[in-house]
């Protein structure tokens, strides 16, 4: 009896849960293939479906990716939809390699994927249909057949079709994270402009420029909307770029020399070079308050607060990784990019869907010295990944301190300090509300329960809360200062994560009334983060005061029966907000 390690008819449904963050990241796998195929032009087609006349918005019916790369021969086409059968599994060059991108990304979003590819005008096609695989218990790929170049879809292109290229079509798209065309396209544009920035700018040194566009194909019409992707560079050194009002100039300046770190990999003792680049904002560009005139720049920089890890010209991951507190205003006005080659995939923990690096978080030198006590690079127990993290952490810490000092020098003399927590709207609103609450004699649950926690326990709870929210790299003196500031106001807003419908809850570490916002709830992402995670604005202050007022009202209804009712109310309210926001995104 033949036993398959992966019985396709049952395993393929499990493979659909591949872990792609969203439709954009799944499509990125196809764009990677186009770049690897040396395409000059890449087009992502969002083909709208017919909708009833009553609807005021259009939905995506199918998606396609076209490129004019070198195309695939029939023997390559035969394995392109088989899992782990890629032609570059053992190759350490370019942005491809893993051999799972095309099939895995496709079935994570749709039930049927069709691939067309042609060389010297000869076109061949194959497909993968999930329903067919499950129904017939299919174990092998479908045959490759010769066909005509698919003109029905390609007629929508804005460039001539060459005698070589490929077209991938996703049909029966049942797992798109967003169905509404404009919303999906907006997310795709946001993702691709940063991921592929080195292939979109006018400098071919690190990634040859390609023309990548999103085409929206209207139903029952020959109307096609074209969106050309411009680079979104978190270092703000590229031209052109998509920063509103500054599309043709760099708004940051390179800071310091490019730092090159030799890194050993594998068992052969070979070394590769990791490059770390920094930039800082120009003084004439920095915006210290958000208003109608500055909002576009402030919001753009805010969305690019982080460290970018770039593999072979393509961004893999972006975030703070415990290196800094992204909530501070000054942190958005510098950039850091870490470049590495595919040969270092294991050291950087690159996932096979190229969505993340793993275990590259900030690490203190003391911890490294303990792990490597008495070991040299040649010892078998020497951890080269830890050594890489240590070197990145050391170099970042030095450069970060100097850049922050420079940004401080750019800030205006008047107004609040850009380095203090007072730039956080949550802290500003807490200061305003806290004084009013303290002067109000009303009996509250916080006042009733405050003596159950000693001052020492309260400080410990507050420090734990701050570390959980901002990371464990906060210096002790800064942590003490933040605790004292919270104690001075008596209220604070923090962020946690828990399952369920409640988007906020109230905690009472001693005499501090604390609103904890649920990071898993769509309220956090769709409303609170967009409004409040930025500089001092009236909208952010109003949102936080709204939450603080609700918490204070609950605090004054201190008896057990009222508290139980309020708990149930928050559960139902949060459930409705979750349902309605989800429906809004998918409508």
PDB file of N, CA and C in Angstrom, residues 23 47 57 89 96 117 149 297 325 406 438 476 517 571 578:
ATOM      1  N   UNK A  23      -3.702  39.706   2.263  1.00  0.00           N
ATOM      2  CA  UNK A  23      -3.650  39.440   0.828  1.00  0.00           C
ATOM      3  C   UNK A  23      -2.427  40.083   0.187  1.00  0.00           C
ATOM      4  N   UNK A  47      -9.389  42.738 -10.491  1.00  0.00           N
ATOM      5  CA  UNK A  47     -10.487  42.658 -11.450  1.00  0.00           C
ATOM      6  C   UNK A  47     -11.799  42.630 -10.686  1.00  0.00           C
ATOM      7  N   UNK A  57     -20.307  50.445  -3.581  1.00  0.00           N
ATOM      8  CA  UNK A  57     -18.887  50.120  -3.634  1.00  0.00           C
ATOM      9  C   UNK A  57     -18.710  48.853  -4.448  1.00  0.00           C
ATOM     10  N   UNK A  89      15.793  26.118  -4.703  1.00  0.00           N
ATOM     11  CA  UNK A  89      15.839  25.698  -3.302  1.00  0.00           C
ATOM     12  C   UNK A  89      17.242  25.765  -2.726  1.00  0.00           C
ATOM     13  N   UNK A  96      14.296  35.093  -4.320  1.00  0.00           N
ATOM     14  CA  UNK A  96      13.566  33.826  -4.231  1.00  0.00           C
ATOM     15  C   UNK A  96      14.376  32.795  -3.477  1.00  0.00           C
ATOM     16  N   UNK A 117       2.556  30.946 -19.009  1.00  0.00           N
ATOM     17  CA  UNK A 117       3.917  31.448 -19.206  1.00  0.00           C
ATOM     18  C   UNK A 117       4.343  31.182 -20.636  1.00  0.00           C
ATOM     19  N   UNK A 149      -1.607  32.902 -25.823  1.00  0.00           N
ATOM     20  CA  UNK A 149      -1.348  33.903 -24.785  1.00  0.00           C
ATOM     21  C   UNK A 149      -2.691  34.514 -24.389  1.00  0.00           C
ATOM     22  N   UNK A 297       2.890  65.102   6.388  1.00  0.00           N
ATOM     23  CA  UNK A 297       4.275  64.727   6.716  1.00  0.00           C
ATOM     24  C   UNK A 297       4.331  63.987   8.049  1.00  0.00           C
ATOM     25  N   UNK A 325      11.541  52.839  22.099  1.00  0.00           N
ATOM     26  CA  UNK A 325      10.116  53.019  22.380  1.00  0.00           C
ATOM     27  C   UNK A 325       9.477  53.781  21.217  1.00  0.00           C
ATOM     28  N   UNK A 406      20.867  64.726  18.382  1.00  0.00           N
ATOM     29  CA  UNK A 406      20.782  65.642  17.245  1.00  0.00           C
ATOM     30  C   UNK A 406      19.338  66.096  17.029  1.00  0.00           C
ATOM     31  N   UNK A 438      -8.850  63.982  41.012  1.00  0.00           N
ATOM     32  CA  UNK A 438      -8.332  64.097  42.379  1.00  0.00           C
ATOM     33  C   UNK A 438      -9.113  65.133  43.195  1.00  0.00           C
ATOM     34  N   UNK A 476      16.609  52.252  33.878  1.00  0.00           N
ATOM     35  CA  UNK A 476      15.963  52.293  35.194  1.00  0.00           C
ATOM     36  C   UNK A 476      15.541  53.711  35.581  1.00  0.00           C
ATOM     37  N   UNK A 517      -6.205  48.912  27.189  1.00  0.00           N
ATOM     38  CA  UNK A 517      -6.821  48.717  25.882  1.00  0.00           C
ATOM     39  C   UNK A 517      -6.387  47.380  25.301  1.00  0.00           C
ATOM     40  N   UNK A 571     -18.612  43.874  27.560  1.00  0.00           N
ATOM     41  CA  UNK A 571     -18.517  42.679  26.718  1.00  0.00           C
ATOM     42  C   UNK A 571     -19.444  42.801  25.506  1.00  0.00           C
ATOM     43  N   UNK A 578     -16.721  45.186  17.388  1.00  0.00           N
ATOM     44  CA  UNK A 578     -15.938  44.230  16.595  1.00  0.00           C
ATOM     45  C   UNK A 578     -16.715  43.811  15.350  1.00  0.00           C
TER      46      UNK A 578
END
